[in-house]
Structures are given as structure tokens and as C-alpha cells.
Amino acid sequence: MTSVVTRRSERRVSPVFLGILAVAVVTGWATWTGFAAQPGVAVFLFVTAAWVVSLCLHEYAHARTALHSGDISVGAKGYLTLNPLKYTHALLSVVLPVVFVIMGGIGLPGGAVFIEHGRIRGRWRHSLISAAGPLTNVLFAAVCTAPFWLHAVAGVPLGFRFALAFLALLQVTAAVLNFLPVPGLDGYGVVEPWLPQAVKRQVEPFASFGLLFVFALLWVPSVNAVFFGAVHAILRALGVGDLDVSAGWSLYRFWA
């Protein structure tokens, strides 16, 4: 049914996304081969471009799941083209997350695609739409860490290995943050369909402040330590050591 109600142009991959993907591929190759005269610059461009690609895939997962759940409006809005410029707030969805990566090495979730929930029937479908985005980050993290948990890092050049470790950190932090059941984040979107109407009405005014609240909490040293302790524990379980992540962070911040 969706192939009938969505035009081919609404599903064509955007040149903007292809350009970002090309940057990730070329700089990834430069990092792997050591072609770049300044490896830190190549790592910076590779990780940043790959991070933006993951943001696009995150939002695409929301939109695609919504499409198959009944919201056929996502095609006309451009959400199926993977073009980050089509998102509700391009600044919040792409620019701000990249700035936070540069400033603090944290995968701040973006925000994004407007889903017409009135078109969707069934609580499970609403929950799945919200979960689809962070599950994409989980999958991305699994791919980034594959050489580590497959015990194949011996054949991976050090610069690329460190870049993958730092990129994995961003994906894990994004997944953990997004799955928090805080209004405004995807985790709340997963549980929200199952809450009583009275609770929903009380929580709704705070939805736009949820991410700011979480970010403010991360400035508290004790909370920050617990959060990143959990993130690093997940990475260690996937075979990624703290030294790999630290080296990746240092290479990424080549100007420091």
C-alpha cells in the first residue's frame, strides 16, 4: 500500500545525504590508509560525517516505521529522502548534536521528524515508531564495534581503530540517552501510549524541556560519572577498551 501512496521522488535518496556519506567514505579511507597528512583532521571529518549519517538514519527509521504504521504524510514531508535539511528543526537535529560532539564527546540525540500520530492505530505501533530511532543507534554501535567483539582489531590500522571506538561511544551515548523515559525523548515515546490520560496531560507541558533537563543533570559530576561509567561498561562488554576511546577522542580533537 505504501508504494502506491508515496511517489518515487518522495523516496529518492537526497544528494545532501549522499554527499555526507561520500565525505565519511573518503575520510574513512584516508584514515585507514594513512593517506592524510594530518590524521587528526581525517579522523575529525570521518567521525563527524559518520555521526551525521547515523542521525539521518535515526530519523529515517522513525519515518519509515511511521509510514508502515499508517502515517503516509512522511513522504510528502521529505523524511524518506534521508535529507537532514527536511527535518522539523535542522539546527536542533544536526548542527547542535555535532556541536556537542565537538565540545564534549557526547552523542546528543537530535530531534526531528513530525509524526501525525492521529493516523496511527494501536499502542504497539506508537511505541515501535519511537523505539526505531535509538535501535538504529544500537545497530550502528554494533557495526562500529564489530572488529572488537569479533577479535579482529589486529588487522585494523590504529587511527581507524581509535576513530571507530570514539564513534561507538557516540552511538552508545545516543542510544542510552534516547531510551531514557524522559518527556521529549524517544524512551518516553515508547512508554507514553501505555500511560493513563491524566498522566499524559500532566507531563505534556514539560516535553520540550526534557532534553535540557537531562543535559543539565549531566553537568552534575556524580550523575556524569554514573552515566559515562555505564556507557564505558557497555563498550567494554563489546570489547572496546577505555584507552581506545580516549585515543579516539584525542585524535578527533586534533586542534587541542
PDB file of C-alpha atoms in Angstrom:
ATOM      1  CA  MET A   1       0.000   0.000   0.000  1.00  0.00           C
ATOM      2  CA  THR A   2       2.760   2.445   0.886  1.00  0.00           C
ATOM      3  CA  SER A   3       4.342   2.037  -2.550  1.00  0.00           C
ATOM      4  CA  VAL A   4       1.088   3.347  -4.055  1.00  0.00           C
ATOM      5  CA  VAL A   5       0.588   6.351  -1.817  1.00  0.00           C
ATOM      6  CA  THR A   6       4.190   7.563  -1.817  1.00  0.00           C
ATOM      7  CA  ARG A   7       5.699   8.972  -5.001  1.00  0.00           C
ATOM      8  CA  ARG A   8       9.067   7.716  -6.176  1.00  0.00           C
ATOM      9  CA  SER A   9      10.504  11.227  -5.764  1.00  0.00           C
ATOM     10  CA  GLU A  10       9.491  11.155  -2.106  1.00  0.00           C
ATOM     11  CA  ARG A  11      11.637   8.065  -1.569  1.00  0.00           C
ATOM     12  CA  ARG A  12      14.661   9.086  -3.640  1.00  0.00           C
ATOM     13  CA  VAL A  13      17.828   9.396  -1.543  1.00  0.00           C
ATOM     14  CA  SER A  14      18.842  13.041  -1.233  1.00  0.00           C
ATOM     15  CA  PRO A  15      22.085  14.319  -2.819  1.00  0.00           C
ATOM     16  CA  VAL A  16      22.739  16.069   0.508  1.00  0.00           C
ATOM     17  CA  PHE A  17      22.816  12.730   2.321  1.00  0.00           C
ATOM     18  CA  LEU A  18      24.905  11.130  -0.442  1.00  0.00           C
ATOM     19  CA  GLY A  19      27.388  13.993  -0.140  1.00  0.00           C
ATOM     20  CA  ILE A  20      27.731  13.495   3.612  1.00  0.00           C
ATOM     21  CA  LEU A  21      28.089   9.750   3.097  1.00  0.00           C
ATOM     22  CA  ALA A  22      30.793  10.377   0.493  1.00  0.00           C
ATOM     23  CA  VAL A  23      32.743  12.521   2.973  1.00  0.00           C
ATOM     24  CA  ALA A  24      32.528   9.700   5.525  1.00  0.00           C
ATOM     25  CA  VAL A  25      33.740   7.121   2.988  1.00  0.00           C
ATOM     26  CA  VAL A  26      36.620   9.207   1.624  1.00  0.00           C
ATOM     27  CA  THR A  27      37.887  10.348   5.026  1.00  0.00           C
ATOM     28  CA  GLY A  28      37.403   6.843   6.400  1.00  0.00           C
ATOM     29  CA  TRP A  29      39.607   5.558   3.577  1.00  0.00           C
ATOM     30  CA  ALA A  30      42.173   8.299   4.315  1.00  0.00           C
ATOM     31  CA  THR A  31      42.165   7.323   7.991  1.00  0.00           C
ATOM     32  CA  TRP A  32      42.540   3.613   7.191  1.00  0.00           C
ATOM     33  CA  THR A  33      45.367   4.032   4.676  1.00  0.00           C
ATOM     34  CA  GLY A  34      47.179   6.843   6.469  1.00  0.00           C
ATOM     35  CA  PHE A  35      46.865   8.902   3.278  1.00  0.00           C
ATOM     36  CA  ALA A  36      46.022  12.112   5.150  1.00  0.00           C
ATOM     37  CA  ALA A  37      48.950  14.343   6.009  1.00  0.00           C
ATOM     38  CA  GLN A  38      47.210  15.200   9.292  1.00  0.00           C
ATOM     39  CA  PRO A  39      45.478  12.074  10.640  1.00  0.00           C
ATOM     40  CA  GLY A  40      43.562  14.091  13.217  1.00  0.00           C
ATOM     41  CA  VAL A  41      41.801  16.092  10.512  1.00  0.00           C
ATOM     42  CA  ALA A  42      40.823  12.907   8.671  1.00  0.00           C
ATOM     43  CA  VAL A  43      39.512  11.349  11.904  1.00  0.00           C
ATOM     44  CA  PHE A  44      37.561  14.520  12.695  1.00  0.00           C
ATOM     45  CA  LEU A  45      35.888  14.590   9.288  1.00  0.00           C
ATOM     46  CA  PHE A  46      35.271  10.834   9.253  1.00  0.00           C
ATOM     47  CA  VAL A  47      33.678  10.684  12.705  1.00  0.00           C
ATOM     48  CA  THR A  48      31.644  13.872  12.193  1.00  0.00           C
ATOM     49  CA  ALA A  49      30.319  12.779   8.792  1.00  0.00           C
ATOM     50  CA  ALA A  50      29.572   9.260  10.062  1.00  0.00           C
ATOM     51  CA  TRP A  51      27.800  10.751  13.080  1.00  0.00           C
ATOM     52  CA  VAL A  52      25.586  12.892  10.817  1.00  0.00           C
ATOM     53  CA  VAL A  53      24.863   9.803   8.683  1.00  0.00           C
ATOM     54  CA  SER A  54      23.716   7.997  11.830  1.00  0.00           C
ATOM     55  CA  LEU A  55      21.488  10.952  12.750  1.00  0.00           C
ATOM     56  CA  CYS A  56      19.868  10.765   9.316  1.00  0.00           C
ATOM     57  CA  LEU A  57      19.346   7.008   9.643  1.00  0.00           C
ATOM     58  CA  HIS A  58      17.904   7.514  13.130  1.00  0.00           C
ATOM     59  CA  GLU A  59      15.256   9.889  11.828  1.00  0.00           C
ATOM     60  CA  TYR A  60      14.669   7.791   8.711  1.00  0.00           C
ATOM     61  CA  ALA A  61      13.915   4.804  10.964  1.00  0.00           C
ATOM     62  CA  HIS A  62      11.251   6.831  12.784  1.00  0.00           C
ATOM     63  CA  ALA A  63       9.719   7.987   9.498  1.00  0.00           C
ATOM     64  CA  ARG A  64       9.842   4.627   7.740  1.00  0.00           C
ATOM     65  CA  THR A  65       8.251   2.855  10.692  1.00  0.00           C
ATOM     66  CA  ALA A  66       5.571   5.553  10.851  1.00  0.00           C
ATOM     67  CA  LEU A  67       4.887   5.110   7.131  1.00  0.00           C
ATOM     68  CA  HIS A  68       4.272   1.394   7.528  1.00  0.00           C
ATOM     69  CA  SER A  69       2.170   2.092  10.609  1.00  0.00           C
ATOM     70  CA  GLY A  70      -0.248   4.367   8.765  1.00  0.00           C
ATOM     71  CA  ASP A  71       1.248   7.873   8.567  1.00  0.00           C
ATOM     72  CA  ILE A  72       1.562   8.308   4.811  1.00  0.00           C
ATOM     73  CA  SER A  73       2.314  12.029   5.242  1.00  0.00           C
ATOM     74  CA  VAL A  74       6.012  11.405   5.994  1.00  0.00           C
ATOM     75  CA  GLY A  75       6.771  11.019   2.276  1.00  0.00           C
ATOM     76  CA  ALA A  76       5.459  14.439   1.303  1.00  0.00           C
ATOM     77  CA  LYS A  77       7.455  15.981   4.158  1.00  0.00           C
ATOM     78  CA  GLY A  78      10.691  14.638   2.678  1.00  0.00           C
ATOM     79  CA  TYR A  79      11.532  12.405   5.619  1.00  0.00           C
ATOM     80  CA  LEU A  80      12.119   9.343   3.438  1.00  0.00           C
ATOM     81  CA  THR A  81      14.899  11.011   1.430  1.00  0.00           C
ATOM     82  CA  LEU A  82      17.404  10.996   4.335  1.00  0.00           C
ATOM     83  CA  ASN A  83      17.871  14.740   3.774  1.00  0.00           C
ATOM     84  CA  PRO A  84      18.665  16.358   7.146  1.00  0.00           C
ATOM     85  CA  LEU A  85      17.522  19.732   5.789  1.00  0.00           C
ATOM     86  CA  LYS A  86      13.963  18.368   5.660  1.00  0.00           C
ATOM     87  CA  TYR A  87      13.748  17.794   9.401  1.00  0.00           C
ATOM     88  CA  THR A  88      11.458  19.910  11.551  1.00  0.00           C
ATOM     89  CA  HIS A  89      14.440  21.640  13.168  1.00  0.00           C
ATOM     90  CA  ALA A  90      17.611  21.166  11.103  1.00  0.00           C
ATOM     91  CA  LEU A  91      19.565  23.199  13.667  1.00  0.00           C
ATOM     92  CA  LEU A  92      18.473  21.026  16.592  1.00  0.00           C
ATOM     93  CA  SER A  93      18.616  17.799  14.589  1.00  0.00           C
ATOM     94  CA  VAL A  94      22.072  18.100  13.051  1.00  0.00           C
ATOM     95  CA  VAL A  95      24.046  21.229  13.957  1.00  0.00           C
ATOM     96  CA  LEU A  96      23.510  21.083  17.723  1.00  0.00           C
ATOM     97  CA  PRO A  97      24.392  17.367  18.041  1.00  0.00           C
ATOM     98  CA  VAL A  98      27.605  17.964  16.061  1.00  0.00           C
ATOM     99  CA  VAL A  99      28.489  20.925  18.290  1.00  0.00           C
ATOM    100  CA  PHE A 100      28.031  18.781  21.395  1.00  0.00           C
ATOM    101  CA  VAL A 101      30.255  16.075  19.933  1.00  0.00           C
ATOM    102  CA  ILE A 102      32.981  18.666  19.337  1.00  0.00           C
ATOM    103  CA  MET A 103      32.555  20.249  22.767  1.00  0.00           C
ATOM    104  CA  GLY A 104      32.059  17.253  24.991  1.00  0.00           C
ATOM    105  CA  GLY A 105      32.330  13.998  23.095  1.00  0.00           C
ATOM    106  CA  ILE A 106      28.722  13.041  23.756  1.00  0.00           C
ATOM    107  CA  GLY A 107      26.145  11.742  21.293  1.00  0.00           C
ATOM    108  CA  LEU A 108      23.333  14.185  21.910  1.00  0.00           C
ATOM    109  CA  PRO A 109      20.110  12.936  20.330  1.00  0.00           C
ATOM    110  CA  GLY A 110      18.632  15.235  17.716  1.00  0.00           C
ATOM    111  CA  GLY A 111      15.006  15.959  17.257  1.00  0.00           C
ATOM    112  CA  ALA A 112      13.258  15.910  14.204  1.00  0.00           C
ATOM    113  CA  VAL A 113      10.527  14.313  12.250  1.00  0.00           C
ATOM    114  CA  PHE A 114       6.921  15.263  12.881  1.00  0.00           C
ATOM    115  CA  ILE A 115       4.738  12.168  13.010  1.00  0.00           C
ATOM    116  CA  GLU A 116       0.966  12.544  12.653  1.00  0.00           C
ATOM    117  CA  HIS A 117       0.024  10.165  15.452  1.00  0.00           C
ATOM    118  CA  GLY A 118      -3.674  10.556  14.725  1.00  0.00           C
ATOM    119  CA  ARG A 119      -3.167   8.462  11.588  1.00  0.00           C
ATOM    120  CA  ILE A 120      -1.707   5.559  13.573  1.00  0.00           C
ATOM    121  CA  ARG A 121      -3.790   2.943  15.357  1.00  0.00           C
ATOM    122  CA  GLY A 122      -2.536   0.724  18.144  1.00  0.00           C
ATOM    123  CA  ARG A 123      -0.287   1.427  21.097  1.00  0.00           C
ATOM    124  CA  TRP A 124       2.342  -1.057  19.977  1.00  0.00           C
ATOM    125  CA  ARG A 125       2.790   0.824  16.699  1.00  0.00           C
ATOM    126  CA  HIS A 126       3.290   4.130  18.505  1.00  0.00           C
ATOM    127  CA  SER A 127       5.891   2.539  20.778  1.00  0.00           C
ATOM    128  CA  LEU A 128       7.698   0.916  17.866  1.00  0.00           C
ATOM    129  CA  ILE A 129       7.914   4.213  15.977  1.00  0.00           C
ATOM    130  CA  SER A 130       9.627   5.819  18.968  1.00  0.00           C
ATOM    131  CA  ALA A 131      11.952   2.851  19.530  1.00  0.00           C
ATOM    132  CA  ALA A 132      13.015   2.639  15.874  1.00  0.00           C
ATOM    133  CA  GLY A 133      15.372   5.629  16.098  1.00  0.00           C
ATOM    134  CA  PRO A 134      17.515   4.604  19.081  1.00  0.00           C
ATOM    135  CA  LEU A 135      17.505   0.992  17.862  1.00  0.00           C
ATOM    136  CA  THR A 136      19.284   2.357  14.782  1.00  0.00           C
ATOM    137  CA  ASN A 137      21.974   3.771  17.087  1.00  0.00           C
ATOM    138  CA  VAL A 138      22.245   0.358  18.741  1.00  0.00           C
ATOM    139  CA  LEU A 139      22.754  -1.251  15.329  1.00  0.00           C
ATOM    140  CA  PHE A 140      25.286   1.424  14.351  1.00  0.00           C
ATOM    141  CA  ALA A 141      27.185   0.801  17.615  1.00  0.00           C
ATOM    142  CA  ALA A 142      27.217  -2.935  16.882  1.00  0.00           C
ATOM    143  CA  VAL A 143      28.717  -2.294  13.441  1.00  0.00           C
ATOM    144  CA  CYS A 144      31.352   0.116  14.794  1.00  0.00           C
ATOM    145  CA  THR A 145      32.418  -2.314  17.494  1.00  0.00           C
ATOM    146  CA  ALA A 146      32.310  -5.438  15.285  1.00  0.00           C
ATOM    147  CA  PRO A 147      36.118  -5.599  14.849  1.00  0.00           C
ATOM    148  CA  PHE A 148      36.454  -5.508  18.653  1.00  0.00           C
ATOM    149  CA  TRP A 149      33.913  -8.155  19.642  1.00  0.00           C
ATOM    150  CA  LEU A 150      34.937 -10.305  16.679  1.00  0.00           C
ATOM    151  CA  HIS A 151      38.553 -10.082  17.911  1.00  0.00           C
ATOM    152  CA  ALA A 152      39.646  -8.790  14.523  1.00  0.00           C
ATOM    153  CA  VAL A 153      41.257  -5.491  15.563  1.00  0.00           C
ATOM    154  CA  ALA A 154      44.762  -6.806  14.893  1.00  0.00           C
ATOM    155  CA  GLY A 155      44.258  -6.080  11.195  1.00  0.00           C
ATOM    156  CA  VAL A 156      42.767  -2.618  11.712  1.00  0.00           C
ATOM    157  CA  PRO A 157      45.118   0.402  11.470  1.00  0.00           C
ATOM    158  CA  LEU A 158      45.398   2.196  14.814  1.00  0.00           C
ATOM    159  CA  GLY A 159      43.988   5.520  13.597  1.00  0.00           C
ATOM    160  CA  PHE A 160      40.889   3.851  12.179  1.00  0.00           C
ATOM    161  CA  ARG A 161      40.549   1.654  15.270  1.00  0.00           C
ATOM    162  CA  PHE A 162      40.582   4.682  17.566  1.00  0.00           C
ATOM    163  CA  ALA A 163      38.113   6.532  15.328  1.00  0.00           C
ATOM    164  CA  LEU A 164      35.716   3.562  15.440  1.00  0.00           C
ATOM    165  CA  ALA A 165      35.997   3.403  19.217  1.00  0.00           C
ATOM    166  CA  PHE A 166      35.083   7.079  19.590  1.00  0.00           C
ATOM    167  CA  LEU A 167      32.250   6.763  17.052  1.00  0.00           C
ATOM    168  CA  ALA A 168      30.964   3.774  19.029  1.00  0.00           C
ATOM    169  CA  LEU A 169      30.986   5.931  22.168  1.00  0.00           C
ATOM    170  CA  LEU A 170      28.767   8.484  20.418  1.00  0.00           C
ATOM    171  CA  GLN A 171      26.322   5.794  19.294  1.00  0.00           C
ATOM    172  CA  VAL A 172      26.090   4.218  22.745  1.00  0.00           C
ATOM    173  CA  THR A 173      25.558   7.572  24.471  1.00  0.00           C
ATOM    174  CA  ALA A 174      22.877   8.468  21.907  1.00  0.00           C
ATOM    175  CA  ALA A 175      21.109   5.135  22.428  1.00  0.00           C
ATOM    176  CA  VAL A 176      21.239   5.363  26.236  1.00  0.00           C
ATOM    177  CA  LEU A 177      20.041   8.971  26.283  1.00  0.00           C
ATOM    178  CA  ASN A 178      17.277   8.326  23.774  1.00  0.00           C
ATOM    179  CA  PHE A 179      15.943   5.346  25.691  1.00  0.00           C
ATOM    180  CA  LEU A 180      15.564   7.348  28.906  1.00  0.00           C
ATOM    181  CA  PRO A 181      11.824   7.615  29.720  1.00  0.00           C
ATOM    182  CA  VAL A 182      12.040  11.400  29.855  1.00  0.00           C
ATOM    183  CA  PRO A 183       9.408  13.578  28.130  1.00  0.00           C
ATOM    184  CA  GLY A 184      10.733  14.768  24.797  1.00  0.00           C
ATOM    185  CA  LEU A 185      12.998  11.750  24.309  1.00  0.00           C
ATOM    186  CA  ASP A 186      12.247   8.560  22.420  1.00  0.00           C
ATOM    187  CA  GLY A 187      12.194   6.496  25.593  1.00  0.00           C
ATOM    188  CA  TYR A 188       9.171   8.426  26.794  1.00  0.00           C
ATOM    189  CA  GLY A 189       7.570   7.943  23.388  1.00  0.00           C
ATOM    190  CA  VAL A 190       7.885   4.191  23.909  1.00  0.00           C
ATOM    191  CA  VAL A 191       6.029   4.194  27.241  1.00  0.00           C
ATOM    192  CA  GLU A 192       3.691   7.153  26.624  1.00  0.00           C
ATOM    193  CA  PRO A 193       0.986   5.180  24.734  1.00  0.00           C
ATOM    194  CA  TRP A 194       0.571   2.966  27.796  1.00  0.00           C
ATOM    195  CA  LEU A 195       0.169   5.762  30.343  1.00  0.00           C
ATOM    196  CA  PRO A 196      -3.190   6.976  31.723  1.00  0.00           C
ATOM    197  CA  GLN A 197      -4.555  10.107  30.042  1.00  0.00           C
ATOM    198  CA  ALA A 198      -4.293  12.067  33.287  1.00  0.00           C
ATOM    199  CA  VAL A 199      -0.553  11.381  33.478  1.00  0.00           C
ATOM    200  CA  LYS A 200      -0.075  12.333  29.822  1.00  0.00           C
ATOM    201  CA  ARG A 201      -1.799  15.682  30.363  1.00  0.00           C
ATOM    202  CA  GLN A 202       0.363  16.456  33.387  1.00  0.00           C
ATOM    203  CA  VAL A 203       3.596  15.552  31.593  1.00  0.00           C
ATOM    204  CA  GLU A 204       2.864  17.207  28.225  1.00  0.00           C
ATOM    205  CA  PRO A 205       3.867  20.792  29.239  1.00  0.00           C
ATOM    206  CA  PHE A 206       7.347  19.560  30.176  1.00  0.00           C
ATOM    207  CA  ALA A 207       8.071  17.650  26.957  1.00  0.00           C
ATOM    208  CA  SER A 208      10.017  20.495  25.343  1.00  0.00           C
ATOM    209  CA  PHE A 209      12.316  20.763  28.368  1.00  0.00           C
ATOM    210  CA  GLY A 210      13.146  17.082  28.769  1.00  0.00           C
ATOM    211  CA  LEU A 211      16.408  17.101  26.843  1.00  0.00           C
ATOM    212  CA  LEU A 212      17.566  20.303  28.546  1.00  0.00           C
ATOM    213  CA  PHE A 213      16.834  18.712  31.910  1.00  0.00           C
ATOM    214  CA  VAL A 214      18.892  15.631  31.055  1.00  0.00           C
ATOM    215  CA  PHE A 215      21.739  17.746  29.736  1.00  0.00           C
ATOM    216  CA  ALA A 216      21.719  19.862  32.908  1.00  0.00           C
ATOM    217  CA  LEU A 217      21.882  16.698  35.013  1.00  0.00           C
ATOM    218  CA  LEU A 218      24.939  15.536  33.081  1.00  0.00           C
ATOM    219  CA  TRP A 219      26.754  18.618  34.339  1.00  0.00           C
ATOM    220  CA  VAL A 220      26.417  17.248  37.876  1.00  0.00           C
ATOM    221  CA  PRO A 221      29.720  15.391  38.468  1.00  0.00           C
ATOM    222  CA  SER A 222      28.155  12.431  40.284  1.00  0.00           C
ATOM    223  CA  VAL A 223      25.482  11.952  37.600  1.00  0.00           C
ATOM    224  CA  ASN A 224      28.058  12.373  34.830  1.00  0.00           C
ATOM    225  CA  ALA A 225      30.270   9.725  36.435  1.00  0.00           C
ATOM    226  CA  VAL A 226      27.392   7.242  36.682  1.00  0.00           C
ATOM    227  CA  PHE A 227      26.267   7.897  33.115  1.00  0.00           C
ATOM    228  CA  PHE A 228      29.671   7.556  31.487  1.00  0.00           C
ATOM    229  CA  GLY A 229      30.509   4.672  33.792  1.00  0.00           C
ATOM    230  CA  ALA A 230      27.530   2.819  32.333  1.00  0.00           C
ATOM    231  CA  VAL A 231      28.484   3.810  28.766  1.00  0.00           C
ATOM    232  CA  HIS A 232      32.064   2.600  29.176  1.00  0.00           C
ATOM    233  CA  ALA A 233      30.833  -0.622  30.791  1.00  0.00           C
ATOM    234  CA  ILE A 234      28.733  -1.282  27.667  1.00  0.00           C
ATOM    235  CA  LEU A 235      31.701  -0.516  25.430  1.00  0.00           C
ATOM    236  CA  ARG A 236      33.998  -2.796  27.438  1.00  0.00           C
ATOM    237  CA  ALA A 237      31.404  -5.561  27.123  1.00  0.00           C
ATOM    238  CA  LEU A 238      31.665  -5.048  23.352  1.00  0.00           C
ATOM    239  CA  GLY A 239      35.447  -5.318  23.525  1.00  0.00           C
ATOM    240  CA  VAL A 240      36.231  -1.597  23.259  1.00  0.00           C
ATOM    241  CA  GLY A 241      38.770  -0.504  25.853  1.00  0.00           C
ATOM    242  CA  ASP A 242      38.862   2.859  27.596  1.00  0.00           C
ATOM    243  CA  LEU A 243      42.264   3.605  26.045  1.00  0.00           C
ATOM    244  CA  ASP A 244      40.854   3.116  22.537  1.00  0.00           C
ATOM    245  CA  VAL A 245      38.067   5.587  23.242  1.00  0.00           C
ATOM    246  CA  SER A 246      40.430   8.079  24.862  1.00  0.00           C
ATOM    247  CA  ALA A 247      42.836   7.883  21.922  1.00  0.00           C
ATOM    248  CA  GLY A 248      39.954   8.373  19.507  1.00  0.00           C
ATOM    249  CA  TRP A 249      38.766  11.437  21.430  1.00  0.00           C
ATOM    250  CA  SER A 250      42.306  12.880  21.358  1.00  0.00           C
ATOM    251  CA  LEU A 251      42.662  12.296  17.613  1.00  0.00           C
ATOM    252  CA  TYR A 252      39.237  13.783  16.978  1.00  0.00           C
ATOM    253  CA  ARG A 253      40.143  16.961  18.840  1.00  0.00           C
ATOM    254  CA  PHE A 254      43.228  17.479  16.660  1.00  0.00           C
ATOM    255  CA  TRP A 255      43.370  21.186  17.463  1.00  0.00           C
ATOM    256  CA  ALA A 256      43.726  20.662  21.235  1.00  0.00           C
TER     257      ALA A 256
END
